[in-house]
XYZ file of C-alpha atoms in Angstrom:
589
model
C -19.729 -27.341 -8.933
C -20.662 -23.564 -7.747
C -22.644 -21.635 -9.578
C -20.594 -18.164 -11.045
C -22.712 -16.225 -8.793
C -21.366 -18.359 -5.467
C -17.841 -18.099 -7.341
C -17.957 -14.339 -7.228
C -18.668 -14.185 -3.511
C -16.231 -16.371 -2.547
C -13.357 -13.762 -2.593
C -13.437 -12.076 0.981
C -13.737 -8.709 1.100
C -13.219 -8.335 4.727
C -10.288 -10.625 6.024
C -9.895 -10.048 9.677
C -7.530 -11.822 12.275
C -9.373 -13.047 15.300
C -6.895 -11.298 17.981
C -7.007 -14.271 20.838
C -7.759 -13.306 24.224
C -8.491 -9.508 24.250
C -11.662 -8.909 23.985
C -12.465 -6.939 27.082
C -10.078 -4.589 26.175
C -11.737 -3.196 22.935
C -14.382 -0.261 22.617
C -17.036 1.026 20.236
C -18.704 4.540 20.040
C -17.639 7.432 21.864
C -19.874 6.693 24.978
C -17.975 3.166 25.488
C -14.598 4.556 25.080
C -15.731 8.277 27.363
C -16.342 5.692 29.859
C -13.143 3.976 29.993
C -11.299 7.132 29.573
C -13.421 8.339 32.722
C -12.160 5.255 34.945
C -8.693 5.930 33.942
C -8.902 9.392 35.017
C -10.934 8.560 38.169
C -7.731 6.172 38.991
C -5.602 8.950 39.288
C -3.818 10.319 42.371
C -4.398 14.364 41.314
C -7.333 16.037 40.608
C -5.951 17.983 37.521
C -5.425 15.085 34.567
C -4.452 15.598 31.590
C -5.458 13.622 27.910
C -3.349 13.783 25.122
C -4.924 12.889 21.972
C -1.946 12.519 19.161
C -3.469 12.425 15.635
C -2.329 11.275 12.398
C -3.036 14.150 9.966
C -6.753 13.906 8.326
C -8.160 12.435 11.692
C -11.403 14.448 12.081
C -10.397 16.002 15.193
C -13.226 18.829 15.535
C -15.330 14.838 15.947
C -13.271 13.805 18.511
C -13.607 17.270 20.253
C -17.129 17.451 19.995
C -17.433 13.444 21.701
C -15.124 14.593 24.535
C -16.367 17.834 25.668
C -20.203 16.000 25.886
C -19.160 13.304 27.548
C -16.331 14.118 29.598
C -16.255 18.094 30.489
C -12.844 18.757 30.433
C -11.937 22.195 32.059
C -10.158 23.018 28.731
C -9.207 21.778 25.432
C -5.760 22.770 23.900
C -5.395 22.572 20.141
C -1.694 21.503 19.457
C -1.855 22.730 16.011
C -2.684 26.492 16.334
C 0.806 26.477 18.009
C 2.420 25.107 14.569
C 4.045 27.347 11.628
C 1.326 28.699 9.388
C 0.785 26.897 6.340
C 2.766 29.193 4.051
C 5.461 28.557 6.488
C 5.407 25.249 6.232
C 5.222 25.208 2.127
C 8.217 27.515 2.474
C 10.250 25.090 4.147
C 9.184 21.936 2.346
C 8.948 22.835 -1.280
C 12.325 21.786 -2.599
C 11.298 18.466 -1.349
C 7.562 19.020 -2.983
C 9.211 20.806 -6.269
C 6.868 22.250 -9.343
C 5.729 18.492 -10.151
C 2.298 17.337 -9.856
C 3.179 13.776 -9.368
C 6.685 13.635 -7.998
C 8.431 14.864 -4.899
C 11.521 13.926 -2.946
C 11.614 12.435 0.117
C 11.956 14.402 2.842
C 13.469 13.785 6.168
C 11.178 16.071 8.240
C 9.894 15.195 12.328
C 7.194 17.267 13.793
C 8.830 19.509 16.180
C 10.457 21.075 13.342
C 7.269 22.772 12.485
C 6.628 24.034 15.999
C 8.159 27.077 17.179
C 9.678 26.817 20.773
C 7.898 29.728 22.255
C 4.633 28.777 21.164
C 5.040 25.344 22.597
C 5.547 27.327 25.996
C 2.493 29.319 25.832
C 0.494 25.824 25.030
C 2.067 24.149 27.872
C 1.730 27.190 30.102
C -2.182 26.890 29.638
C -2.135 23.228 30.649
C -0.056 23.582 33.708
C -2.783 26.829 34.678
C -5.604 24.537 35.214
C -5.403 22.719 39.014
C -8.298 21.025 39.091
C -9.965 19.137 36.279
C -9.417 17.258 32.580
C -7.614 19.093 30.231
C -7.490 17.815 26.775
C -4.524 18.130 24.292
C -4.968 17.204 21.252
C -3.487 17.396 17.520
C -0.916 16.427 14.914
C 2.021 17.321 17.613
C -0.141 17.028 20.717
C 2.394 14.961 22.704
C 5.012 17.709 22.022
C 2.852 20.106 24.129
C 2.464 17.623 27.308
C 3.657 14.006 27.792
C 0.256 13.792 30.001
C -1.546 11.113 32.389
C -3.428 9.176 29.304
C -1.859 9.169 25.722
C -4.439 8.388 23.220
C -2.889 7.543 19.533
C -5.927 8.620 16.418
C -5.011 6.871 13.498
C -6.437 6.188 10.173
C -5.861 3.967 7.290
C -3.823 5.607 3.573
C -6.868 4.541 1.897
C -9.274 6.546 3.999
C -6.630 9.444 3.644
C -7.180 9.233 0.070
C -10.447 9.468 -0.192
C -10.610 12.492 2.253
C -8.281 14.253 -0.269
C -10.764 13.422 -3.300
C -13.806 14.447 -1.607
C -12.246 17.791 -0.586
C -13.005 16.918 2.985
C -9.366 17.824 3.595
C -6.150 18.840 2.318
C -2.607 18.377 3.436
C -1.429 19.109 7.511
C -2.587 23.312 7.824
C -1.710 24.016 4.187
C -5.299 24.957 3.527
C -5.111 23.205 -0.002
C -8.542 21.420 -0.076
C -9.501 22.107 -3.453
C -6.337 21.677 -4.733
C -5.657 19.179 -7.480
C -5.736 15.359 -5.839
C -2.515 14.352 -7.135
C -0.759 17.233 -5.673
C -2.367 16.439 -2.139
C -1.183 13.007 -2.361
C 1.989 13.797 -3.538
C 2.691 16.193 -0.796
C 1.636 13.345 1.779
C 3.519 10.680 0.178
C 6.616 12.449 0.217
C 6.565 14.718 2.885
C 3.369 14.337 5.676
C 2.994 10.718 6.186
C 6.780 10.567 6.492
C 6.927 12.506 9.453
C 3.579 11.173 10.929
C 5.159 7.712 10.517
C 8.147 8.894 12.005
C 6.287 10.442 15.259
C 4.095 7.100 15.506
C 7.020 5.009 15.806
C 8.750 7.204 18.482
C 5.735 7.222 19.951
C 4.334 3.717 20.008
C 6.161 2.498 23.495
C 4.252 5.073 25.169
C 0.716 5.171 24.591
C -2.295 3.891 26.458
C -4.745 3.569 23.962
C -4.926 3.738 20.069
C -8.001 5.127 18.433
C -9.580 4.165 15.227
C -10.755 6.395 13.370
C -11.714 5.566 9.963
C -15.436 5.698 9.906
C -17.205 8.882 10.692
C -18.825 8.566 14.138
C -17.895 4.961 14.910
C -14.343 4.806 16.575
C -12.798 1.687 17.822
C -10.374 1.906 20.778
C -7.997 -0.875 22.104
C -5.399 -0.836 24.494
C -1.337 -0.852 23.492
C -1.092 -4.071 25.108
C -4.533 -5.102 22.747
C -2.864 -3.800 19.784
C 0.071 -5.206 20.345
C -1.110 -8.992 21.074
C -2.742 -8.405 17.697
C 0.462 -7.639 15.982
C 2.178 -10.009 17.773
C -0.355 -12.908 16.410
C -0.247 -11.307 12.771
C 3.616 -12.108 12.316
C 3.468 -15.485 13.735
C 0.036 -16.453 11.207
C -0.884 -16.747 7.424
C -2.847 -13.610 6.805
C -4.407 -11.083 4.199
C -4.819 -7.741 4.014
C -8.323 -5.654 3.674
C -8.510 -5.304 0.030
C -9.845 -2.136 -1.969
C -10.332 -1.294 -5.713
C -10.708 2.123 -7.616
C -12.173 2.670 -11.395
C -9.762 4.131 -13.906
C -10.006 5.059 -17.344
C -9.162 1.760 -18.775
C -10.864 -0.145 -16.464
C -11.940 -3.939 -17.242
C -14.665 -6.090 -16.140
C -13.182 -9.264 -14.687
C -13.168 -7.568 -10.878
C -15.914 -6.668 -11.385
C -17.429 -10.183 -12.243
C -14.969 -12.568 -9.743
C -15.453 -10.175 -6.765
C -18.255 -9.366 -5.312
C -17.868 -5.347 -6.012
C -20.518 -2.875 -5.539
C -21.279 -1.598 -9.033
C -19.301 1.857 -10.285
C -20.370 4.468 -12.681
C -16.682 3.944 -14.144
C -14.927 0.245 -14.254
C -12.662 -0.700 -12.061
C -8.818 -0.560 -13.238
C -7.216 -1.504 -9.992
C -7.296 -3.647 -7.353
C -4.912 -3.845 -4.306
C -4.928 -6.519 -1.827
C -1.297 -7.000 -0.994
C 0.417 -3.206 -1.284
C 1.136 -2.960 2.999
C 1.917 0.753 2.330
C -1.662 1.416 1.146
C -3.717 -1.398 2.627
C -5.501 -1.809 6.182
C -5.422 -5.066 8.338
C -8.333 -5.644 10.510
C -8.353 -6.996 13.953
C -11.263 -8.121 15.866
C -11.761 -7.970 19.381
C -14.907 -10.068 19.718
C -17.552 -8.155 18.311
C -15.321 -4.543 17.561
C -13.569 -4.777 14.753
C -10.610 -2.265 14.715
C -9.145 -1.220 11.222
C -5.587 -0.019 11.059
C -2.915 0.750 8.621
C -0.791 -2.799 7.783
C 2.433 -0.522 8.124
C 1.963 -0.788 11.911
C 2.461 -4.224 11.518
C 5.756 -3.519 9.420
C 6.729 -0.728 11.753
C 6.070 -2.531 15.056
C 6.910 -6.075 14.158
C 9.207 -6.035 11.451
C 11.965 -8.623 12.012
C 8.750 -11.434 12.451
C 7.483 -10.092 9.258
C 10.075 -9.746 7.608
C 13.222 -11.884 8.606
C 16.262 -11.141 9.823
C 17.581 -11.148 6.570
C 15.239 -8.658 5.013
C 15.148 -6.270 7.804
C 18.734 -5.725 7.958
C 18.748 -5.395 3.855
C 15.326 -3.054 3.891
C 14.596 -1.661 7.283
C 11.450 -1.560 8.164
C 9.661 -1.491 5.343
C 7.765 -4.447 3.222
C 9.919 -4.555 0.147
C 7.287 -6.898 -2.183
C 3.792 -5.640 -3.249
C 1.011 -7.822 -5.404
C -2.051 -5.626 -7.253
C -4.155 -6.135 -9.924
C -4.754 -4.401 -13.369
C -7.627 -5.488 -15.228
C -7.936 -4.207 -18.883
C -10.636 -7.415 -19.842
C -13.016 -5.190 -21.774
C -11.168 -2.014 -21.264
C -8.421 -0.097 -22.655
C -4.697 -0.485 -22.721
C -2.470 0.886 -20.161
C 0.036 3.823 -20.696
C 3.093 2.822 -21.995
C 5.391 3.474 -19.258
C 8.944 3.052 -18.196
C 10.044 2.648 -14.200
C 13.567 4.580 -12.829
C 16.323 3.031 -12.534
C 18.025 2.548 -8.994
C 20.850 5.281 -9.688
C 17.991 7.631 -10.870
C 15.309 7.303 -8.004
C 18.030 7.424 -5.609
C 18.907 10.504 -7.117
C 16.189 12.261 -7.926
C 13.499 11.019 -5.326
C 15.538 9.935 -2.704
C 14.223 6.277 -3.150
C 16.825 3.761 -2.156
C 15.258 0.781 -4.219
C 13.074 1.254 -7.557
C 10.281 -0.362 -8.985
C 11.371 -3.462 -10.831
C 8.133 -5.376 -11.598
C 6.652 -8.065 -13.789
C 3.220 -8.987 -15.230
C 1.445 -12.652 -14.256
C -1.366 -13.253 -16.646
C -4.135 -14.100 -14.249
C -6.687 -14.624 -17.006
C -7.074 -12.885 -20.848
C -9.129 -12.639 -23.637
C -8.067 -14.040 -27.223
C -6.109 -11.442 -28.845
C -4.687 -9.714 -25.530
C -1.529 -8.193 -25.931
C 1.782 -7.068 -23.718
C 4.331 -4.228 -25.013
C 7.565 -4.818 -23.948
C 10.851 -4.308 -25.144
C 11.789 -2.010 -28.648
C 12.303 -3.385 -31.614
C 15.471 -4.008 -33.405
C 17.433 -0.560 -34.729
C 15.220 1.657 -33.111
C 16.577 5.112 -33.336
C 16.332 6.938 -30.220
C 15.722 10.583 -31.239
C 13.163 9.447 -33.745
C 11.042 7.767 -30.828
C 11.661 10.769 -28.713
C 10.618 13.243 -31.303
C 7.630 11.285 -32.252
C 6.554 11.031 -28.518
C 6.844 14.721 -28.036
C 5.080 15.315 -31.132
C 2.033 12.826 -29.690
C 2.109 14.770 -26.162
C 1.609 18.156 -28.147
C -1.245 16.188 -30.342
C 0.430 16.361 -33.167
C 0.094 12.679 -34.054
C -1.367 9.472 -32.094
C 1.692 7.745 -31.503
C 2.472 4.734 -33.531
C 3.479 2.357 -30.679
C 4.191 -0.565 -32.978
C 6.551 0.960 -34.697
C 8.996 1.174 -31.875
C 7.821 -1.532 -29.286
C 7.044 -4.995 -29.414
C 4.106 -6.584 -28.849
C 3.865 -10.368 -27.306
C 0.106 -12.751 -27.117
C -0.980 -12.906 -23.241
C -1.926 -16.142 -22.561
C -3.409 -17.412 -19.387
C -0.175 -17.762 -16.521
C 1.943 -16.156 -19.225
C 4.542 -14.313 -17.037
C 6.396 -11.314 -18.360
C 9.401 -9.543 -16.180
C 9.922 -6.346 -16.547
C 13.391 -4.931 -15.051
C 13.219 -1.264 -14.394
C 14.337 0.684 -17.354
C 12.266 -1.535 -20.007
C 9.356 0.073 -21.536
C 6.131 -1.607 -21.393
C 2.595 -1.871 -20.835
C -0.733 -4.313 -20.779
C -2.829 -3.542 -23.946
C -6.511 -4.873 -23.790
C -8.146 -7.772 -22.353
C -5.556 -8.958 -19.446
C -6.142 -9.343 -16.034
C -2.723 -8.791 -14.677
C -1.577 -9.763 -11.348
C 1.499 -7.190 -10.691
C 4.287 -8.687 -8.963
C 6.735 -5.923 -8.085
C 8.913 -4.224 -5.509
C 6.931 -1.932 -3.254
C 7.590 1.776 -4.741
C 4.679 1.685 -6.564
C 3.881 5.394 -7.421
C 7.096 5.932 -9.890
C 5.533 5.191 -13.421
C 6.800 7.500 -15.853
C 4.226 7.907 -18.849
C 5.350 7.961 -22.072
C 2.096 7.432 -24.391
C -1.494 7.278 -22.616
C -3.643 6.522 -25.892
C -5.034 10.193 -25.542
C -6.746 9.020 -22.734
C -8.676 11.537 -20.356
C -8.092 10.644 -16.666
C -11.566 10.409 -14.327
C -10.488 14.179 -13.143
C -10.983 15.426 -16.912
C -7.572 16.267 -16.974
C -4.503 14.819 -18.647
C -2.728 12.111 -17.312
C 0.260 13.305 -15.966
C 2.732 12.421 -18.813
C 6.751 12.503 -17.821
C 8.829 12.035 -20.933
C 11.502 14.232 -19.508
C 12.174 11.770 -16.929
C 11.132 8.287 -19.239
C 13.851 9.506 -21.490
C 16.588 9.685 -18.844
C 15.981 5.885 -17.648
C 14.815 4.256 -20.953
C 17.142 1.120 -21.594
C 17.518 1.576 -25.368
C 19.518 -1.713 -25.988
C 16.817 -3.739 -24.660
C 15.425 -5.095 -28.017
C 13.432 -7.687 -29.433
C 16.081 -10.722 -28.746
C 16.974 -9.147 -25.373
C 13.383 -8.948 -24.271
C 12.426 -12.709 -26.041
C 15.464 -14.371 -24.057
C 15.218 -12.398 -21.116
C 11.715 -11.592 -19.889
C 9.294 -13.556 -21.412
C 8.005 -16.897 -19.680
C 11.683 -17.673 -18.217
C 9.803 -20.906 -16.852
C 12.266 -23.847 -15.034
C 11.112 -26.397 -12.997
C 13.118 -27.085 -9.911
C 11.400 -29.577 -8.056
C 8.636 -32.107 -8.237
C 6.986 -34.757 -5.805
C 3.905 -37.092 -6.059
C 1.119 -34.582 -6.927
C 3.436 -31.383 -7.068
C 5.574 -29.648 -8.991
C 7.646 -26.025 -8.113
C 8.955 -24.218 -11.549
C 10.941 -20.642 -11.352
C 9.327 -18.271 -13.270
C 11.162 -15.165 -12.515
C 12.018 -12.465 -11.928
C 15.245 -11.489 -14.087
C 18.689 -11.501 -12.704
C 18.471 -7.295 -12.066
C 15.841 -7.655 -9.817
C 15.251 -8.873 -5.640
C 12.411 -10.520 -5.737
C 12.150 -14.256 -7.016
C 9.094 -15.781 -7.748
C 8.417 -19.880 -7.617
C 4.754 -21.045 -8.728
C 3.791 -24.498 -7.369
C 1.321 -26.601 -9.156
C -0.234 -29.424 -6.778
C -2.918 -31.665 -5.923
C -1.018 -32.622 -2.716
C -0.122 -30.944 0.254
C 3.099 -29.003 -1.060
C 6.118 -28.041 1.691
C 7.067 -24.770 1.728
C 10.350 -23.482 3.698
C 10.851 -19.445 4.429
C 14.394 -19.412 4.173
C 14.234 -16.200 5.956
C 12.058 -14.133 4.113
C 8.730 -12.740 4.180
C 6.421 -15.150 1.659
C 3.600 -13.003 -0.632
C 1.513 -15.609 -2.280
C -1.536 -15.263 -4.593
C -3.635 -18.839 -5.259
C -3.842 -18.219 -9.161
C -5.363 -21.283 -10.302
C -8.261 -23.263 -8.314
C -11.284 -22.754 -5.969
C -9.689 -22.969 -2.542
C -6.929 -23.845 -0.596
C -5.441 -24.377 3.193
C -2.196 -22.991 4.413
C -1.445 -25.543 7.520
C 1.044 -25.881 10.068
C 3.204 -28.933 9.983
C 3.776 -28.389 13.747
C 0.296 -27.016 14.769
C 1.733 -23.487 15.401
C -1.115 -21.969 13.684
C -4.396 -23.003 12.787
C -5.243 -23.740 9.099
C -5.990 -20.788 7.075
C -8.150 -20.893 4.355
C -7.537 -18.975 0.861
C -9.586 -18.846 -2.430
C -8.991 -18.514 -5.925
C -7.270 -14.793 -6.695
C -6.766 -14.025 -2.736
C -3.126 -12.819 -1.890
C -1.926 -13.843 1.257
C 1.177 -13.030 3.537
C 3.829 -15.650 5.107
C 5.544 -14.192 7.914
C 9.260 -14.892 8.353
C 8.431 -16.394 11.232
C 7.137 -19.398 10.300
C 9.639 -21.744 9.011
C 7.832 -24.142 7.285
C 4.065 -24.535 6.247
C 1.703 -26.540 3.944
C -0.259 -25.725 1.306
C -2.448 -28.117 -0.146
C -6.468 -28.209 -2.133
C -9.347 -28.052 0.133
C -13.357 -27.886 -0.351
C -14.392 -27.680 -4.039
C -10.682 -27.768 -5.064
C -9.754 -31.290 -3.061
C -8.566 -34.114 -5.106
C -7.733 -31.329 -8.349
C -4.900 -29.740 -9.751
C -4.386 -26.112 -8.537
C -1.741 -23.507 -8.190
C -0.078 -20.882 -6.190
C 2.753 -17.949 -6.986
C 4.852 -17.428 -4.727
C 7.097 -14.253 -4.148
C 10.166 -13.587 -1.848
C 13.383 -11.693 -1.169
C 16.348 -13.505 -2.953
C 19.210 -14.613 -0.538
């Protein structure tokens, strides 16, 4: 048996595929990668070269600048940027997308060379055809609209690190000079408008680069080749694999992350954890001993029918339609009670063209935890209303329990929650979230007259909670339709597979497999997202050998591509020869 210290350090942190057969074509520091960048110059024909270096916005260019003028002595450096509109320009042509809200935006179909103005492109490329002899350096959010160059260099850098950039005031939003603006508006603005159009120009762009450029941690880059990068991506979709986990404190924040994973102690607990959201989360990829870091969209954006199935792609595009995250409230507060759009409504009014149907999977609880969900019988609508507007003014502490019900959360309790039904974790649960992917559309109704870690309000949106609130689902509804909707539909020696959701009005069905065995799993065509929710460890195998075993421990999410058409997944190490369990998520046929 492990001790509960060894327990807590068995959850890895740092998940990295071991990209086969590259490893000479990876760099580290800016002297490794000025060298190789120097060779491929030297290789050329002409003695004027040119090096365009195409960033994602928040890469710390004036760095990358700094490294290349020390070390490689171009003849001149253009800045793409200083050739875009001015950031009151750009605000002026955005905004209707970015509206008044602090939180929501609408999606806006934006590319780069919209925000550079022809002539000023000229002058740019006018001062890189003037120098005959020597490096010249492009480089900026829009570089590779000034020259197409010799060497195309591709910065990128991971949401999360985005994020924090924004919080620490290191930067604000693409030359809108917003730094100390208000977190929530900088992410909102990137979410809806800059990392739209940055995604747009990487994919357009991805065919033709020569290298791609980590950037995530100050002063240690990582650079690979395309044909690096894409042998990594290539090996991703045709493997088991997990994504590079992170977690963030919030004001209700629990302690069971806290004490299962190895965390670094906080000043506030953490609320969150996300280790299967491919929108937000980083894959890593190691080329023997570099270890590049780089957002798992790339793997979505550059591999997507592997990833995703044929099936999926054609219904979803490019994009990874299922997300897994964790809320822990053990020892903390209780959630906002919230409400999610419907699909009419954040088509309309976001330009979304799916919403965020979810469902909570009791991962563990205290006695006494609690989930809202539903209203209660004869609930009159205006009343609620009235008293929630009265609560937002702080008139009153809203009496919850007079208008929504409240249901015990048991350990693997599982609670679906269609979008439209109000709801929210109370207490002493350690959800695992099991949802569709747009995961930033929570309309608060009631936050407890909590303070967020700002000092400000939490953003409360009862204009738009009222709009999508589902009055008629009540107490029977909600006890017939949502709550532990548990059918087995299979069993073998030492398994069983029982349905446990979601409901009827959502894509995503989830199947949780309980096993001492090896159990057979078929994709059918979709993407898999599993989490092992019950036991130490197990291995996902191969029954044809056409990956090696990968190993996964209690509370780890882990990704199936499409790809695979059949794997195993049976108990290993301390959990061999005992009863454990996965849940299982996919894309309904």
């Amino acid at each position: 048996m492990l001790t509960e210290n060894a327990k807590k350090k068995n959850y890895n942190l740092a998940p990295a595929v071991q990209v086969k057969h590259m490893d000479s074509y990876a760099w580290q520091g800016y002297d490794s990668i000025a060298k190789e960048l120097q060779a491929r110059i030297d290789g050329l024909s002409h003695r004027a070269a040119v090096l365009v270096i195409e960033c994602y916005p928040t890469v710390r260019q004036e760095e990358i600048v700094q490294a290349i003028r020390s070390r490689l002595n171009p003849a001149k450096i253009v800045r793409s940027d200083e050739a875009a509109m001015t950031g009151e320009q750009i605000k002026a042509r955005v905004q209707r997308y970015l509206t008044d809200d602090r939180v929501f935006g609408h999606l806006s179909p934006y590319t780069i060379d919209e925000f550079y103005p022809q002539d000023r492109l000229e002058e740019l490329r006018g001062e890189v055809s003037s120098v005959t002899d020597g490096l010249v350096v492009v480089i900026g959010f829009g570089a590779s609209l000034v020259a197409e160059g010799d060497i195309l260099v591709y910065a990128d850098i991971a949401r999360w690190e985005i994020q924090q950039r924004y919080r620490s005031k290191e930067f604000g939003n693409w030359r809108m000079d917003n730094r100390e603006e208000d977190t929530l508006r900088k992410y909102k603005a990137g979410f809806f408008f800059e990392w739209r159009m940055a995604d747009r120009l990487k994919r357009k762009l991805f065919s033709r680069i020569d290298y791609y450029l980590d950037t995530n941690v100050k002063d240690d880059p990582k650079m690979v080749t395309r044909e690096a990068l894409t042998a990594g991506l290539r090996q991703t979709a045709s493997q088991p694999f997990r994504l590079v986990p992170y977690f963030d404190p919030g004001v209700w924040g629990g302690t069971w992350l806290e004490e299962h994973i190895d965390l670094p102690p906080k000043e506030k607990p953490y609320a969150w954890g996300f280790d299967g959201v491919p929108e937000e989360n980083s894959l890593y990829f190691q080329y023997g001993p570099v270890r590049v870091e780089l957002p798992s969209l790339n793997l979505v954006f550059f591999q997507p029918r592997e990833l995703l199935g044929d099936r999926v792609y054609a219904r979803f595009g490019a994009e990874f339609p299922i997300r897994f995250d964790f809320l822990d409230t053990i020892g903390g507060g209780n959630l906002s009670l919230q409400v999610h759009p419907t699909t009419d409504y954040i088509r309309q009014t976001f330009g979304m063209p799916y919403t965020q149907d979810e469902s909570y999977y009791i991962l563990d609880s205290k006695p006494g935890a609690l989930v809202y969900l539903g209203l209660k019988e004869d609930v009159n609508p205006e009343e609620m209303m009235r008293d929630l507007r009265r609560a937002q003014a702080g008139e009153l502490s809203f009496p919850a329990e007079r208008y929504v019900n409240t249901y015990p959360a048991n350990k693997h309790d599982h609670f679906l929650i269609p979008a439209g039904t109000i709801h929210c974790s109370a207490a002493d649960c350690m959800v695992l979230e099991i949802s569709a992917t747009p995961y930033i559309f929570t309309f608060k109704l009631w936050d407890w007259g909590q303070i967020g870690l700002d000092g400000k309000p939490r953003p409360v949106h009862l204009e738009h909670g009222e709009k999508v609130l589902q009055w008629d689902r009540t107490t029977s509804w909600v006890e017939e339709q949502l709550i532990n909707r548990v059918d087995q539909v299979g069993e073998g020696a030492g398994w069983s597979e029982e349905r446990t959701g979601m409901h009827e009005f959502q894509f995503i069905e989830t199947r949780r497999h309980w096993f001492s065995e090896p159990v057979l799993h078929e994709s059918n065509g979709s993407v898999h997202m599993l989490n092992l929710i019950e036991g130490e460890e197990a291995v996902v195998e191969s029954p044809n050998g056409d990956f090696e075993p990968f190993v996964v421990r209690f509370a780890e999410t882990f990704i199936i591509p499409a790809s695979i058409a059949s794997y195993t997944i049976r108990p290993s190490g301390p959990s061999e020869g005992k009863k454990i369990a996965t849940i299982k998520a996919y894309v309904r046929p």
